[in-house]
Short mmCIF file of C-alpha atoms in Angstrom, two decimals:
data_model
loop_
_atom_site.label_atom_id
_atom_site.label_comp_id
_atom_site.label_asym_id
_atom_site.label_seq_id
_atom_site.Cartn_x
_atom_site.Cartn_y
_atom_site.Cartn_z
CA MET L 7 4.86 -0.47 -7.38
CA ALA L 8 3.11 -0.37 -10.31
CA VAL L 9 6.24 0.86 -12.86
CA THR L 10 5.38 3.88 -15.77
CA ALA L 11 7.22 3.39 -18.51
CA VAL L 12 10.63 4.44 -19.09
CA ARG L 13 10.50 8.15 -20.74
CA ALA L 14 14.13 9.48 -22.90
CA PRO L 15 15.25 12.65 -21.06
CA SER L 16 13.40 15.80 -21.28
CA GLY L 17 16.99 18.04 -21.69
CA ALA L 18 18.35 20.51 -19.95
CA GLY L 19 15.34 22.36 -19.36
CA THR L 20 12.13 21.88 -16.64
CA ASP L 21 8.19 21.44 -16.96
CA PHE L 22 7.98 24.40 -14.24
CA SER L 23 9.25 27.03 -13.20
CA SER L 24 9.42 27.36 -9.43
CA ARG L 25 9.22 24.97 -6.17
CA ALA L 26 5.15 26.27 -5.50
CA ALA L 27 4.36 25.42 -8.36
CA ALA L 28 5.08 22.14 -8.71
CA GLU L 29 3.78 21.87 -4.77
CA ALA L 30 0.94 23.14 -6.57
CA TYR L 31 0.78 20.70 -9.67
CA VAL L 32 1.50 17.36 -6.73
CA GLY L 33 -1.63 19.11 -5.17
CA GLY L 34 -3.72 19.35 -7.79
CA VAL L 35 -2.67 15.77 -9.19
CA CYS L 36 -2.96 13.93 -6.17
CA PHE L 37 -6.13 15.04 -4.45
CA LYS L 38 -8.46 14.79 -6.87
CA GLN L 39 -11.50 17.18 -6.30
CA GLY L 40 -15.40 16.03 -6.24
CA PRO L 41 -18.08 14.00 -4.41
CA PRO L 42 -17.68 10.72 -3.09
CA THR L 43 -18.26 8.16 -4.38
CA LEU L 44 -16.30 5.39 -5.54
CA ILE L 45 -14.51 2.51 -3.99
CA GLY L 46 -12.00 0.01 -4.93
CA ALA L 47 -9.44 -2.31 -3.48
CA GLU L 48 -5.81 -3.60 -4.09
CA LEU L 49 -5.35 -8.01 -3.68
CA GLU L 50 -2.11 -8.62 -3.07
CA TRP L 51 -1.39 -12.80 -2.61
CA LEU L 52 2.64 -14.33 -1.70
CA THR L 53 2.89 -17.20 -4.28
CA ALA L 54 5.18 -20.46 -4.59
CA GLN L 55 5.82 -23.05 -7.41
CA ASP L 56 3.59 -25.81 -6.57
CA GLU L 57 6.23 -28.05 -8.26
CA PRO L 58 7.58 -31.88 -6.05
CA SER L 59 11.06 -30.87 -6.96
CA ALA L 60 10.94 -26.81 -5.86
CA SER L 61 8.24 -27.56 -3.19
CA GLY L 62 7.66 -23.45 -0.99
CA SER L 63 10.22 -21.37 -4.49
CA ARG L 64 8.70 -18.48 -5.94
CA PRO L 65 7.77 -19.22 -8.94
CA GLY L 66 9.35 -17.61 -12.59
CA LEU L 67 8.91 -15.09 -13.54
CA THR L 68 8.22 -16.95 -16.95
CA GLU L 69 5.79 -18.93 -15.28
CA LEU L 70 3.44 -16.31 -13.81
CA ALA L 71 3.54 -14.90 -17.85
CA ASP L 72 2.56 -18.42 -18.88
CA ALA L 73 0.82 -18.68 -16.81
CA LEU L 74 -1.34 -15.37 -17.00
CA GLY L 75 -1.47 -15.52 -19.98
CA SER L 76 -3.10 -12.29 -22.36
CA HIS L 77 -3.33 -10.52 -18.61
CA ALA L 78 0.08 -10.21 -17.97
CA PRO L 79 1.53 -7.03 -17.17
CA ARG L 80 4.62 -5.26 -18.74
CA SER L 81 7.10 -5.60 -15.88
CA ILE L 82 7.41 -9.56 -16.41
CA ALA L 83 6.57 -10.31 -20.38
CA PRO L 84 6.81 -6.89 -22.24
CA GLU L 85 5.05 -6.84 -25.17
CA SER L 86 1.72 -8.28 -23.49
CA PRO L 87 -1.51 -7.03 -23.56
CA ALA L 88 -2.14 -6.21 -20.81
CA LEU L 89 -5.98 -6.45 -20.22
CA PRO L 90 -7.76 -6.80 -17.17
CA LEU L 91 -10.04 -9.69 -16.09
CA PRO L 92 -13.54 -9.88 -17.22
CA GLY L 93 -14.18 -7.75 -13.35
CA GLY L 94 -12.51 -5.33 -14.58
CA SER L 95 -9.53 -5.29 -12.29
CA ARG L 96 -5.76 -5.75 -13.23
CA VAL L 97 -2.70 -8.18 -12.48
CA THR L 98 0.19 -6.90 -11.20
CA ILE L 99 3.22 -8.79 -9.99
CA GLU L 100 5.88 -7.33 -7.13
CA PRO L 101 9.45 -7.57 -6.64
CA GLY L 102 9.12 -10.56 -4.61
CA GLY L 103 7.09 -12.66 -6.92
CA GLN L 104 3.81 -11.81 -5.22
CA VAL L 105 0.42 -10.87 -7.08
CA GLU L 106 -1.83 -8.24 -6.75
CA LEU L 107 -5.08 -7.87 -8.29
CA SER L 108 -6.42 -3.88 -8.74
CA SER L 109 -9.40 -3.46 -9.47
CA ALA L 110 -11.86 -0.60 -11.55
CA PRO L 111 -13.44 1.65 -9.29
CA PHE L 112 -16.92 1.20 -8.45
CA GLY L 113 -19.90 3.03 -6.86
CA ASP L 114 -20.98 0.23 -4.43
CA PRO L 115 -18.87 -1.59 -2.03
CA THR L 116 -20.87 -5.01 -2.89
CA GLU L 117 -20.50 -4.68 -6.60
CA LEU L 118 -16.63 -4.39 -5.92
CA CYS L 119 -17.13 -7.61 -3.74
CA GLU L 120 -18.63 -9.15 -5.73
CA ARG L 121 -16.51 -8.09 -9.03
CA LEU L 122 -13.23 -9.04 -6.97
CA ARG L 123 -14.42 -12.25 -5.89
CA ALA L 124 -14.65 -13.04 -9.31
CA ASP L 125 -11.55 -12.30 -10.85
CA ALA L 126 -9.98 -13.71 -7.82
CA ARG L 127 -11.39 -17.31 -8.16
CA LEU L 128 -10.28 -17.07 -11.85
CA LEU L 129 -7.21 -14.99 -11.33
CA GLU L 130 -5.88 -18.58 -8.56
CA ARG L 131 -7.62 -20.79 -12.06
CA LEU L 132 -4.73 -19.39 -14.20
CA LEU L 133 -2.07 -19.28 -11.78
CA ARG L 134 -2.83 -23.16 -11.11
CA SER L 135 -2.78 -23.69 -14.21
CA ARG L 136 1.01 -23.84 -13.74
CA SER L 137 1.48 -25.63 -10.41
CA ILE L 138 1.52 -21.56 -8.92
CA ARG L 139 -0.51 -21.76 -5.75
CA ILE L 140 -1.61 -17.84 -3.75
CA ARG L 141 -1.44 -17.78 -0.64
CA SER L 142 -3.51 -15.50 1.60
CA ALA L 143 -1.31 -14.24 4.38
CA ALA L 144 0.73 -10.85 5.15
CA ALA L 145 3.88 -12.33 5.40
CA ASP L 146 5.97 -15.02 4.37
CA GLY L 147 7.33 -17.14 7.75
CA ASP L 148 9.36 -19.07 5.31
CA ARG L 149 11.06 -17.89 2.63
CA LEU L 150 14.17 -16.03 3.01
CA ALA L 151 13.07 -12.08 1.19
CA GLU L 152 14.34 -13.09 -2.80
CA ARG L 153 13.30 -10.57 -5.28
CA LEU L 154 12.65 -11.68 -8.84
CA LEU L 155 12.25 -8.28 -10.76
CA GLN L 156 15.02 -6.89 -12.05
CA LEU L 157 13.59 -3.66 -13.06
CA PRO L 158 15.76 -1.04 -13.04
CA ARG L 159 12.97 0.70 -10.00
CA TYR L 160 13.71 -2.36 -7.56
CA ARG L 161 17.30 -2.56 -7.70
CA ALA L 162 17.35 0.95 -6.80
CA MET L 163 14.75 0.59 -4.47
CA GLU L 164 16.74 -2.25 -2.37
CA ARG L 165 19.78 -0.78 -2.60
CA THR L 166 18.78 2.19 -0.79
CA PHE L 167 16.40 0.26 1.64
CA SER L 168 19.37 -1.64 2.30
CA GLY L 169 21.06 1.22 3.68
CA ILE L 170 19.52 1.66 5.96
CA GLY L 171 18.22 -1.27 7.51
CA PRO L 172 16.67 -4.89 6.47
CA PHE L 173 12.74 -3.84 6.41
CA GLY L 174 12.80 -2.98 3.22
CA LYS L 175 13.48 -6.04 1.28
CA LEU L 176 10.96 -7.45 3.68
CA MET L 177 8.26 -5.48 2.88
CA MET L 178 8.93 -5.70 -1.21
CA CYS L 179 9.19 -9.00 -1.43
CA ASN L 180 8.07 -10.30 1.99
CA THR L 181 4.65 -9.12 2.62
CA ALA L 182 0.79 -9.16 0.88
CA ALA L 183 -2.03 -6.21 1.90
CA THR L 184 -5.36 -4.89 1.91
CA GLN L 185 -5.20 -1.13 0.53
CA VAL L 186 -8.41 0.06 0.62
CA SER L 187 -8.94 3.86 -1.58
CA VAL L 188 -11.43 6.22 -1.56
CA ASP L 189 -12.52 9.77 -3.02
CA ALA L 190 -10.79 12.44 -1.89
CA GLY L 191 -14.29 14.21 -1.63
CA ALA L 192 -15.89 17.45 -3.11
CA ASP L 193 -13.71 19.90 -1.60
CA ARG L 194 -10.85 21.47 0.46
CA ALA L 195 -12.85 21.29 3.55
CA GLU L 196 -14.24 17.79 3.13
CA VAL L 197 -10.77 16.56 2.03
CA ALA L 198 -9.06 17.11 4.65
CA ALA L 199 -12.06 16.64 7.61
CA ARG L 200 -11.69 12.15 5.07
CA TRP L 201 -8.05 12.24 5.16
CA THR L 202 -7.77 13.26 8.95
CA ALA L 203 -10.28 10.69 9.35
CA LEU L 204 -7.69 7.93 8.07
CA TYR L 205 -5.67 8.33 9.58
CA THR L 206 -6.72 8.82 12.90
CA ILE L 207 -8.59 5.64 12.69
CA GLY L 208 -5.25 3.88 11.27
CA PRO L 209 -3.59 2.80 14.05
CA ALA L 210 -7.54 0.86 15.86
CA LEU L 211 -7.87 -0.80 12.14
CA VAL L 212 -4.22 -2.17 12.29
CA ALA L 213 -4.68 -3.93 15.46
CA ALA L 214 -8.06 -4.79 13.92
CA PHE L 215 -7.23 -6.64 10.46
CA ALA L 216 -3.23 -7.65 12.17
CA CYS L 217 -3.02 -11.42 11.00
CA SER L 218 0.68 -11.47 10.58
CA PRO L 219 2.73 -12.21 13.55
CA ASP L 220 6.16 -13.98 11.12
CA LEU L 221 7.90 -12.56 8.83
CA HIS L 222 11.24 -14.68 8.08
CA GLY L 223 14.04 -12.60 8.28
CA ALA L 224 13.07 -9.22 10.12
CA PRO L 225 15.12 -8.60 13.55
CA VAL L 226 13.83 -10.66 16.89
CA GLY L 227 10.96 -9.25 18.20
CA THR L 228 6.97 -10.94 18.13
CA TRP L 229 4.95 -8.18 16.70
CA ALA L 230 0.37 -8.23 15.92
CA SER L 231 1.05 -6.72 12.23
CA GLN L 232 4.85 -7.47 10.93
CA ARG L 233 3.74 -6.24 7.99
CA MET L 234 2.41 -3.13 8.89
CA ARG L 235 6.29 -3.20 11.46
CA ALA L 236 7.92 -3.24 8.27
CA TRP L 237 6.41 -0.06 6.17
CA LEU L 238 6.75 2.24 9.60
CA ARG L 239 10.69 0.83 10.10
CA LEU L 240 12.38 1.14 6.23
CA ASP L 241 12.38 4.24 5.81
CA ASN L 242 10.59 7.15 8.18
CA ALA L 243 11.38 10.27 5.80
CA ARG L 244 9.86 8.36 3.09
CA ALA L 245 6.60 6.22 5.22
CA ARG L 246 5.73 7.86 7.92
CA PRO L 247 4.84 12.02 7.47
CA PRO L 248 4.04 14.02 10.39
CA VAL L 249 -0.01 13.93 9.38
CA ARG L 250 -0.81 15.44 12.96
CA GLN L 251 1.57 18.40 12.75
CA TRP L 252 -0.62 19.60 9.49
CA SER L 253 -3.36 21.98 9.35
CA ASP L 254 -4.12 21.80 5.36
CA PRO L 255 -3.46 18.17 3.97
CA ILE L 256 -3.21 18.93 0.19
CA GLY L 257 -0.69 21.53 0.64
CA ASP L 258 1.28 19.79 2.65
CA TYR L 259 1.18 17.11 1.72
CA ALA L 260 2.99 18.68 -1.33
CA ARG L 261 5.37 19.99 0.40
CA TRP L 262 6.76 16.74 2.20
CA VAL L 263 6.35 14.71 -1.73
CA MET L 264 9.53 17.75 -2.52
CA ASP L 265 11.43 17.10 0.50
CA VAL L 266 10.76 12.64 0.08
CA PRO L 267 14.37 12.36 -0.37
CA LEU L 268 15.28 10.24 -4.59
CA LEU L 269 14.71 7.11 -4.77
CA CYS L 270 15.72 6.53 -8.10
CA VAL L 271 16.42 8.86 -10.42
CA ARG L 272 14.79 7.66 -14.29
CA ARG L 273 17.55 7.24 -17.01
CA SER L 274 18.15 7.32 -21.02
CA GLU L 275 18.23 3.51 -22.18
CA GLU L 276 21.77 4.08 -22.46
CA THR L 277 22.04 4.07 -18.91
CA VAL L 278 18.83 2.68 -17.40
CA ASP L 279 20.37 -0.66 -15.55
CA ASP L 280 21.29 2.72 -12.86
CA TRP L 281 18.78 4.81 -11.34
CA ALA L 282 20.81 4.92 -8.34
CA ALA L 283 19.67 8.76 -6.77
CA PRO L 284 22.24 10.82 -5.57
CA PRO L 285 22.20 10.35 -2.41
CA GLY L 286 19.87 11.99 0.10
CA ALA L 287 18.51 14.84 -2.00
CA THR L 288 15.06 15.20 -2.82
CA PHE L 289 13.45 16.05 -5.42
CA ALA L 290 13.08 19.81 -4.59
CA ASP L 291 16.89 19.55 -4.23
CA TRP L 292 17.14 18.10 -7.95
CA LEU L 293 14.29 21.85 -9.17
CA CYS L 294 16.36 23.79 -7.73
CA GLY L 295 19.24 23.04 -9.72
CA ALA L 296 21.53 21.45 -7.20
CA LEU L 297 21.40 17.80 -8.85
CA ASP L 298 22.58 19.04 -12.35
CA ASP L 299 26.51 18.19 -12.23
CA GLU L 300 24.71 14.39 -10.96
CA VAL L 301 21.83 13.86 -13.05
CA GLY L 302 22.68 16.51 -15.68
CA ARG L 303 19.47 17.95 -16.27
CA ARG L 304 16.19 19.13 -14.30
CA PRO L 305 12.91 16.97 -13.79
CA ASP L 306 9.45 16.61 -15.55
CA THR L 307 6.50 16.40 -14.77
CA GLU L 308 6.64 12.67 -16.10
CA ASP L 309 9.38 12.80 -13.16
CA LEU L 310 7.18 14.27 -10.39
CA ASP L 311 4.88 11.66 -11.35
CA TYR L 312 7.46 9.51 -10.65
CA HIS L 313 8.16 10.66 -8.01
CA LEU L 314 5.18 10.77 -6.33
CA THR L 315 5.37 6.56 -6.56
CA THR L 316 8.13 5.78 -4.20
CA VAL L 317 6.18 7.44 -1.59
CA PHE L 318 4.74 4.97 1.38
CA PRO L 319 2.76 5.97 3.59
CA PRO L 320 0.08 5.05 5.80
CA VAL L 321 -2.03 6.85 4.03
CA ARG L 322 -1.36 7.60 -0.32
CA ALA L 323 -2.91 10.30 -2.02
CA SER L 324 -2.34 9.39 -5.96
CA GLY L 325 -6.24 11.59 -7.36
CA HIS L 326 -7.43 9.04 -4.48
CA LEU L 327 -7.12 8.85 -0.94
CA GLU L 328 -5.30 5.85 -1.27
CA VAL L 329 -5.61 3.04 2.35
CA ARG L 330 -2.58 1.02 2.45
CA TYR L 331 -2.51 0.07 5.98
CA ILE L 332 -4.65 -2.89 6.12
CA ASP L 333 -3.31 -6.30 5.60
CA ALA L 334 -3.80 -9.14 3.83
CA GLN L 335 -6.57 -10.21 5.09
CA PRO L 336 -7.56 -14.96 5.29
CA GLY L 337 -9.73 -16.15 2.82
CA ASP L 338 -11.78 -13.86 1.50
CA GLY L 339 -11.66 -11.32 5.13
CA TRP L 340 -10.06 -8.54 2.51
CA THR L 341 -14.45 -7.67 1.95
CA VAL L 342 -14.43 -6.57 5.95
CA PRO L 343 -12.02 -3.49 5.86
CA ILE L 344 -13.57 -2.57 2.08
CA HIS L 345 -17.09 -2.79 3.62
CA ALA L 346 -15.68 -1.23 7.19
CA LEU L 347 -14.19 1.97 5.54
CA ASP L 348 -16.96 2.26 3.87
CA ALA L 349 -19.39 2.99 6.46
CA LEU L 350 -17.04 4.99 7.77
CA LEU L 351 -16.49 7.73 5.85
CA SER L 352 -20.34 7.47 5.25
CA ALA L 353 -21.84 10.75 5.34
CA PRO L 354 -19.91 14.13 7.40
CA ALA L 355 -21.46 13.22 10.64
CA VAL L 356 -20.14 9.61 10.70
CA THR L 357 -16.19 10.51 9.14
CA ALA L 358 -16.42 13.22 12.49
CA GLU L 359 -17.62 10.70 14.51
CA ALA L 360 -14.77 8.16 13.92
CA THR L 361 -12.38 10.84 13.64
CA ARG L 362 -13.26 11.46 17.95
CA ILE L 363 -13.77 7.97 18.41
CA GLY L 364 -10.01 7.03 16.79
CA ALA L 365 -8.16 10.15 18.51
CA PRO L 366 -7.17 9.24 21.37
CA VAL L 367 -4.63 6.44 19.96
CA ALA L 368 -4.27 8.12 16.88
CA ASP L 369 -0.81 7.77 17.12
CA GLU L 370 -0.34 4.44 18.23
CA TRP L 371 0.81 2.85 15.49
CA LEU L 372 3.89 1.17 16.53
CA GLU L 373 2.02 -0.27 19.38
CA ALA L 374 -0.97 -1.43 17.38
CA ALA L 375 1.09 -2.77 14.82
CA ARG L 376 3.39 -4.46 17.35
CA CYS L 377 0.52 -5.88 20.31
CA GLY L 378 -2.81 -5.70 18.52
CA LEU L 379 -6.18 -6.13 19.21
CA ALA L 380 -3.79 -7.09 23.15
CA ASP L 381 -4.11 -3.90 23.99
CA PRO L 382 -6.79 -3.53 25.54
CA GLU L 383 -7.61 0.72 24.70
CA ILE L 384 -6.93 -0.12 21.15
CA ARG L 385 -9.00 -3.22 20.92
CA SER L 386 -11.67 -0.61 22.53
CA THR L 387 -11.59 1.60 19.40
CA ALA L 388 -10.92 -0.79 16.65
CA VAL L 389 -14.69 -2.49 18.65
CA GLU L 390 -16.01 1.06 18.60
CA LEU L 391 -15.50 1.75 15.13
CA LEU L 392 -16.47 -1.58 14.15
CA THR L 393 -20.31 -0.84 16.06
CA LEU L 394 -19.75 1.99 14.17
CA ALA L 395 -18.93 1.37 10.63
CA ALA L 396 -22.13 -1.98 11.44
CA GLU L 397 -24.58 0.90 12.17
CA HIS L 398 -23.95 2.27 8.79
CA ALA L 399 -23.45 -0.74 6.17
CA ARG L 400 -25.39 -0.69 2.75
CA THR L 401 -26.77 -3.93 3.54
CA PRO L 402 -28.14 -6.32 5.92
CA ASP L 403 -25.00 -8.55 3.90
CA ALA L 404 -21.94 -5.60 5.64
CA ALA L 405 -23.43 -5.58 8.50
CA GLN L 406 -23.67 -9.33 9.51
CA GLU L 407 -19.81 -8.81 8.30
CA LEU L 408 -19.11 -6.29 10.29
CA GLY L 409 -21.25 -7.42 14.03
CA ALA L 410 -18.52 -10.58 13.27
CA ALA L 411 -15.62 -8.04 13.43
CA VAL L 412 -16.76 -6.59 16.52
CA ASN L 413 -17.66 -9.91 18.14
CA ARG L 414 -14.60 -11.28 17.42
CA CYS L 415 -12.30 -8.37 18.13
CA ARG L 416 -14.21 -7.94 20.92
CA ASP L 417 -13.11 -11.80 21.84
CA GLY L 418 -9.57 -10.34 21.81
CA ARG L 419 -9.24 -12.80 18.23
CA MET L 420 -7.16 -12.07 15.64
CA PRO L 421 -8.87 -12.11 11.65
CA THR L 422 -7.32 -15.80 11.38
CA GLY L 423 -9.37 -17.03 14.55
CA GLU L 424 -6.26 -17.07 16.88
CA PRO L 425 -6.18 -15.03 20.28
CA ALA L 426 -3.68 -11.81 20.15
CA HIS L 427 -1.06 -12.87 22.49
CA HIS L 428 0.49 -10.32 24.59
CA PHE L 429 3.71 -8.51 22.68
CA ASP L 430 6.80 -8.28 23.42
CA GLU L 431 7.40 -4.84 25.08
CA GLU L 432 10.99 -4.31 22.92
CA ALA L 433 13.09 -1.24 22.29
CA GLY L 434 14.80 0.28 19.65
CA SER L 435 13.07 -2.64 17.17
#
């Protein structure tokens, strides 16, 4: 949810001559083609102020900025140089005060994990200097959702999501994820294969790494991953593209993006606090002139770039492929999904085999989020996928980590070590 700098509107013109031109632009910037060699990750943690007088409360933005110093993001410290940590990771703050590390890309997942681990230790020390502690939890089971960031983007986001249901604010303020990013592929065929694989194996990996059964303020219902439940329920048009119907991910993703309703419209400094978009209007509507009266201008390239950051599918195309469906893991357990995804995409034949294994449960997103490893078919698929990953891991240590995950999943245990329970079959949640 990184925030792009506000730019003054560019007038009545547009950088795009047609919808087709805009779609071509999306395909180019969202799916950068080249030999797949790099991997990166984003780690999120919940935060709490540790002072006795404010036990369990969210830290103030001033305290966060003071603790992070020259590494503070400009969303909380506008004059900050926002320097990366020594391992190359940049720090961002999510709306509810969650802290996030976004790694640099690396050619070796072991180096990625080593750099991230060192940066995470430093981040923890910096925050502790202001009595702020981080929690390796994917969902907040104790506190009501509370938005700390007051940027116009997040005001518009909360307003939009609140009109749909409770899950948007819960997602924004009370959840945390482990996100893994990989190159899209060398050509359209490889892009399609890797994209298809990441979606096909998604439900099984959701279940394998589900560890957020408690989310304070969520509607009644017992779920293995309340975090993923929130993402799947917050806004279907924005978060659940009909990927299984797509034959060409590059073209189909671009068409889908154009028809996703606007979450917000960047305004000039005079009206910066109100970024509300006309209800139900899509980027395509804006582009063709249907919003001339309400917005007063046509969109430019920066508007489309910004719109791309307001779609939240399980796998998002951001030049690379950003896997967004894995819960934040306990302790240093985030290394396991990094090694798993690296291995499963390590060669075209492995990717094809992973796709074959995942296919029987490829549509079971809600079932995976709700039942997790308690569903026998999903558990079996998760075990088979992680076994394949262990066989193709780059190092013996990575293979050992993945082997332990195989045994855990076979035993029906969550990453926390707790047994996966048989969850309720409630409807409509």
